[in-house]
Amino acid sequence: MPNSPSSMVNQYRLEEDEEEEQQQDADTKDIFITVDNPESHVTAIETFIMYRVLTKTTRSEFDSSEYEVRRRYQDFLWLRSRLEENHPTLIVHPLPEKFVMKGMVERFNDDFIETRRKALHRFLNKISEHPILSYSQHFKVFLTAQELTSHKKQGPGFLSRMGETVRAVANSVRGLRNRPEEFTLMQEYVEDFSNKICSVDKVTQRIIKEQREYLDELKQYDLAEPLKGVARCVEGCSKETEEQIQHLSEVLVPALHEYVLCAETLKAVMRRRDNIQAEFEAKNEALASRKPENQELQEEVDGLADRVELANNALKGDWSRWQKGMRTDLKSAFISTAEKNVDYYEKVALYRLASACSTTQLWSTEAAEWIFQEEID
Amino acid sequence: MAEDGKGEPVATDDDSEHLAVDGSSNNTMVEESCTLLRRMEICVAEAEKRSGKNAVNMQETFTVYLIETRPMDAVAEGRNPAPDSLWRRYSEFELLRSYLVVTYPYIVVPPLPEKRAEFVWHKLSADNMDPDFVERRRVGLENFLLRVASHPVLSNDKILYHFLTEEHGWKEVVYETGFQAKADSRLRALSATFRVRNTDKRFMDMKHYSDELQSHTSQLLRARARVADRLYGVFKVHGNYGRVFSEWSAIEKEMGDGLQSAGHHMDAYAASIDDILEEEEHYADQLKEYLFYAEALRAVCRKHELTQFELEMASQDLISKKQQREELATGCERFSFKGMTNKLFGQEAPEQREARLKLLEELIAEGEEAVKEKTVECEEHVERAWVDMQRFEEQKDKDLREALINYAVMQISMCKKGIQVWSNAKECFLKM
């Protein structure tokens, strides 16, 4: 904890800057997207969910100021893969997972759909907040086109994507000669971060599990309690525990989960950056080993060198942006959890107080105050 | 928890005059307000492990408890004399209680703390040698002595006094009272319960009440233990947050400090459950006392059934003997062994008949005495037991209410700690 006046001033300034930035974002936000209204769609071949994507914008690139389209999960996948293709070293926010591995979760289970809807909403908003991705043509098409299928057919095909993957594997086998220090550090950080965020996620899941078991026993205890007044108190505590569990599931778990997926995205970004560098190095070495100067090859190598520089700069720029975003998101999720816990204990304390009062059959406020006061002293 | 007797302290000498040989007090009414606790400060100060040879000459480890006593007037006068003290083990307390139960069957005798840890919320505390268990037992034994020493009837018992003041030879004195011979056999008591006809309704109601008390309390204790177990799990998992946050803080620049200090609070949170549950054990102990009290209450009701049954048997016996005399006197004997032998071996002589009549008269006289005795025994038991059961009910209501309030206060305190931890954690998160 800082206690020197100057460090306190610094902290204050830092917070001020952040607030300013957030304020700027809020003021300059010119596009608002919501994902809602999931509806089941049945065709001859399959059943799937369609979500409504509503866009309101003042941007000049958009012909209209409001758009309403229906999209399915596959459409979101398409958008994301196009964004990643076009910007291989930018950090594109992850989508919610295709399936839930743990437990029997039906695809059309209400909770699952709602969780997914929220995550899809977040995804589009994160893209819209990104200074580069937000202006992507694919993004615009996704938000505005009534029919997406025709747009999906364009672009590099499956085979070329395969080719890229094969090259990537070959390059990674060769190994990288000179990875810049900062990217090595970044790589190490991403590894560590991935481990830590997964651990926090696991711990949180375990807490929820333990809370649920506690809640079950609490409900049994309620049944065993012979005194009516005390039983009602236990009932109240059960209700509060349920709410606490719900809050964890709805606020902290999705936030942590998002960043678990982000960690995987970061790893992929680092791999792609490495591949771009590897491709350049391979061609560069080939160039060096060819005795007669090859103009074509030289041009190719120059092109690849530019590509490397672009990729590195893109990543560097996006990296600090991502870190800030991570800090803000997780900070707010943790704060919300702490606030909920404080609220939980305050309510439970009141229920206990009520049970003490009912035991003494004193409902007067004086008695309540006395008991509380005794505790505060 | 135990109540002090009211009234002025009386010198020891006066009281010993009133004590009968078997230790029961004759003047319950006068003595009611002058209990041992008024005259003597009692506490179970310490517990120690000892080892020695047991009855079958095998080495064993056991715990002994230090009983300290001081005359109350010395304390009141401001003098601070060193207390008298002696060591007793749990089995000696058990012996004392058995003696009291047999000698005062109309009293709801305070129970001892449990012999073995039951309703445990965590596997660790099932061990009898566990220091926490020993400590709770020490408190329980002290509570037992305070309750007995403040009881209007029990506190005047001489054996109790010797238990508190004479370390050696106490056991022999207890056995010499021959109380073990007076103990009712289980079988007799059970048969009485089934075969008795006219019992006092109040006692039957009490018996039902004691059954309910026992069932409710054990259910509550079981549920509480399970809840405690689960709560332990919840708190301890938060300790993992402490570890992970600490590791995570090492790789973060701006977030590091906030995470690190939040992690410390999570560690503190996880550690706090141990004290919380230890305190809750006291509440559980208070409940357990009344669980065992239910058994003591039932014992008094069973004794009533037994005395009533014995009275009925004695009356029945007297009636049948009188009937026999009737038949013999009027000469028309119903089917009997004598009748059979008469038929087989011939009529008996008039002298023999006279002898039999005389014997019957003696038996009838004895029978009438027996009925008188049993009637008195039964009525006395009912009267005294009713008084003590009233006293017990009042004490129980007060104690259980107090226990519940203490429990609620304890829970509120736990909530306040929770509020503090999470408020602190929030402050740390804000600094992230």
mmCIF file of N, CA and C in Angstrom, chain B residues 320-363:
data_model
loop_
_atom_site.group_PDB
_atom_site.id
_atom_site.type_symbol
_atom_site.label_atom_id
_atom_site.label_comp_id
_atom_site.label_asym_id
_atom_site.label_seq_id
_atom_site.Cartn_x
_atom_site.Cartn_y
_atom_site.Cartn_z
ATOM 1 N N SER B 320 -54.219 -62.228 46.033
ATOM 2 C CA SER B 320 -54.284 -63.672 45.761
ATOM 3 C C SER B 320 -54.062 -64.465 47.049
ATOM 4 N N LYS B 321 -53.190 -63.941 47.933
ATOM 5 C CA LYS B 321 -52.966 -64.639 49.211
ATOM 6 C C LYS B 321 -54.227 -64.609 50.066
ATOM 7 N N LYS B 322 -54.888 -63.443 50.079
ATOM 8 C CA LYS B 322 -56.128 -63.313 50.858
ATOM 9 C C LYS B 322 -57.189 -64.259 50.318
ATOM 10 N N GLN B 323 -57.172 -64.386 49.010
ATOM 11 C CA GLN B 323 -58.117 -65.292 48.370
ATOM 12 C C GLN B 323 -57.866 -66.722 48.800
ATOM 13 N N GLN B 324 -56.583 -67.072 48.813
ATOM 14 C CA GLN B 324 -56.188 -68.421 49.250
ATOM 15 C C GLN B 324 -56.679 -68.686 50.668
ATOM 16 N N ARG B 325 -56.492 -67.673 51.532
ATOM 17 C CA ARG B 325 -56.910 -67.799 52.940
ATOM 18 C C ARG B 325 -58.408 -68.035 53.012
ATOM 19 N N GLU B 326 -59.151 -67.256 52.199
ATOM 20 C CA GLU B 326 -60.601 -67.400 52.072
ATOM 21 C C GLU B 326 -60.981 -68.841 51.779
ATOM 22 N N GLU B 327 -60.356 -69.337 50.748
ATOM 23 C CA GLU B 327 -60.658 -70.695 50.289
ATOM 24 C C GLU B 327 -60.308 -71.725 51.355
ATOM 25 N N LEU B 328 -59.172 -71.552 51.947
ATOM 26 C CA LEU B 328 -58.743 -72.505 52.971
ATOM 27 C C LEU B 328 -59.693 -72.491 54.149
ATOM 28 N N ALA B 329 -60.067 -71.242 54.550
ATOM 29 C CA ALA B 329 -60.942 -71.098 55.718
ATOM 30 C C ALA B 329 -62.317 -71.711 55.462
ATOM 31 N N THR B 330 -62.873 -71.448 54.276
ATOM 32 C CA THR B 330 -64.215 -71.968 54.002
ATOM 33 C C THR B 330 -64.200 -73.409 53.520
ATOM 34 N N GLY B 331 -63.049 -73.925 53.277
ATOM 35 C CA GLY B 331 -62.917 -75.343 52.942
ATOM 36 C C GLY B 331 -63.139 -75.670 51.484
ATOM 37 N N CYS B 332 -63.429 -74.707 50.679
ATOM 38 C CA CYS B 332 -63.559 -75.061 49.267
ATOM 39 C C CYS B 332 -62.371 -74.530 48.503
ATOM 40 N N GLU B 333 -61.487 -75.450 48.349
ATOM 41 C CA GLU B 333 -60.280 -75.046 47.640
ATOM 42 C C GLU B 333 -60.447 -75.282 46.176
ATOM 43 N N ARG B 334 -60.082 -74.324 45.450
ATOM 44 C CA ARG B 334 -60.093 -74.521 44.000
ATOM 45 C C ARG B 334 -58.941 -75.432 43.648
ATOM 46 N N PHE B 335 -58.821 -75.607 42.446
ATOM 47 C CA PHE B 335 -57.736 -76.496 42.008
ATOM 48 C C PHE B 335 -56.411 -75.975 42.551
ATOM 49 N N SER B 336 -55.729 -76.827 43.277
ATOM 50 C CA SER B 336 -54.419 -76.443 43.797
ATOM 51 C C SER B 336 -53.595 -77.703 43.946
ATOM 52 N N PHE B 337 -52.353 -77.490 44.183
ATOM 53 C CA PHE B 337 -51.411 -78.607 44.359
ATOM 54 C C PHE B 337 -51.828 -79.448 45.569
ATOM 55 N N LYS B 338 -52.184 -78.735 46.621
ATOM 56 C CA LYS B 338 -52.600 -79.421 47.840
ATOM 57 C C LYS B 338 -53.829 -80.280 47.568
ATOM 58 N N GLY B 339 -54.731 -79.692 46.827
ATOM 59 C CA GLY B 339 -55.936 -80.438 46.494
ATOM 60 C C GLY B 339 -55.613 -81.745 45.765
ATOM 61 N N MET B 340 -54.668 -81.605 44.838
ATOM 62 C CA MET B 340 -54.243 -82.792 44.066
ATOM 63 C C MET B 340 -53.682 -83.871 44.993
ATOM 64 N N THR B 341 -52.752 -83.447 45.854
ATOM 65 C CA THR B 341 -52.096 -84.433 46.729
ATOM 66 C C THR B 341 -53.123 -85.052 47.679
ATOM 67 N N ASN B 342 -54.112 -84.237 48.089
ATOM 68 C CA ASN B 342 -55.178 -84.771 48.943
ATOM 69 C C ASN B 342 -55.899 -85.907 48.235
ATOM 70 N N LYS B 343 -56.209 -85.645 46.996
ATOM 71 C CA LYS B 343 -56.915 -86.673 46.235
ATOM 72 C C LYS B 343 -56.071 -87.933 46.106
ATOM 73 N N LEU B 344 -54.762 -87.706 45.900
ATOM 74 C CA LEU B 344 -53.881 -88.860 45.657
ATOM 75 C C LEU B 344 -53.513 -89.579 46.955
ATOM 76 N N PHE B 345 -53.164 -88.780 47.954
ATOM 77 C CA PHE B 345 -52.628 -89.408 49.164
ATOM 78 C C PHE B 345 -53.588 -89.341 50.335
ATOM 79 N N GLY B 346 -54.741 -88.815 50.080
ATOM 80 C CA GLY B 346 -55.708 -88.746 51.165
ATOM 81 C C GLY B 346 -55.788 -87.365 51.771
ATOM 82 N N GLN B 347 -56.901 -87.093 52.426
ATOM 83 C CA GLN B 347 -57.136 -85.799 53.045
ATOM 84 C C GLN B 347 -56.071 -85.491 54.079
ATOM 85 N N GLU B 348 -55.726 -84.237 54.202
ATOM 86 C CA GLU B 348 -54.699 -83.887 55.192
ATOM 87 C C GLU B 348 -55.329 -83.761 56.578
ATOM 88 N N ALA B 349 -54.465 -83.810 57.493
ATOM 89 C CA ALA B 349 -54.933 -83.738 58.884
ATOM 90 C C ALA B 349 -55.258 -82.296 59.255
ATOM 91 N N PRO B 350 -56.164 -82.052 60.190
ATOM 92 C CA PRO B 350 -56.531 -80.686 60.615
ATOM 93 C C PRO B 350 -55.319 -79.902 61.101
ATOM 94 N N GLU B 351 -54.318 -80.573 61.715
ATOM 95 C CA GLU B 351 -53.138 -79.819 62.197
ATOM 96 C C GLU B 351 -52.389 -79.205 61.007
ATOM 97 N N GLN B 352 -52.320 -80.043 59.967
ATOM 98 C CA GLN B 352 -51.614 -79.536 58.784
ATOM 99 C C GLN B 352 -52.312 -78.308 58.231
ATOM 100 N N ARG B 353 -53.678 -78.377 58.212
ATOM 101 C CA ARG B 353 -54.429 -77.245 57.699
ATOM 102 C C ARG B 353 -54.217 -76.002 58.547
ATOM 103 N N GLU B 354 -54.202 -76.204 59.864
ATOM 104 C CA GLU B 354 -53.934 -75.089 60.760
ATOM 105 C C GLU B 354 -52.598 -74.450 60.468
ATOM 106 N N ALA B 355 -51.596 -75.346 60.247
ATOM 107 C CA ALA B 355 -50.237 -74.850 59.980
ATOM 108 C C ALA B 355 -50.210 -74.006 58.710
ATOM 109 N N ARG B 356 -50.927 -74.548 57.699
ATOM 110 C CA ARG B 356 -50.939 -73.799 56.446
ATOM 111 C C ARG B 356 -51.614 -72.439 56.607
ATOM 112 N N LEU B 357 -52.722 -72.414 57.336
ATOM 113 C CA LEU B 357 -53.438 -71.175 57.564
ATOM 114 C C LEU B 357 -52.562 -70.157 58.266
ATOM 115 N N LYS B 358 -51.844 -70.674 59.296
ATOM 116 C CA LYS B 358 -50.972 -69.781 60.055
ATOM 117 C C LYS B 358 -49.906 -69.156 59.138
ATOM 118 N N LEU B 359 -49.351 -70.037 58.282
ATOM 119 C CA LEU B 359 -48.306 -69.567 57.353
ATOM 120 C C LEU B 359 -48.867 -68.472 56.447
ATOM 121 N N LEU B 360 -50.072 -68.741 55.934
ATOM 122 C CA LEU B 360 -50.711 -67.769 55.054
ATOM 123 C C LEU B 360 -50.917 -66.440 55.765
ATOM 124 N N GLU B 361 -51.403 -66.504 57.034
ATOM 125 C CA GLU B 361 -51.621 -65.269 57.785
ATOM 126 C C GLU B 361 -50.337 -64.463 57.884
ATOM 127 N N GLU B 362 -49.221 -65.193 58.137
ATOM 128 C CA GLU B 362 -47.920 -64.505 58.222
ATOM 129 C C GLU B 362 -47.590 -63.835 56.898
ATOM 130 N N LEU B 363 -47.805 -64.651 55.838
ATOM 131 C CA LEU B 363 -47.476 -64.111 54.509
ATOM 132 C C LEU B 363 -48.344 -62.891 54.192
#
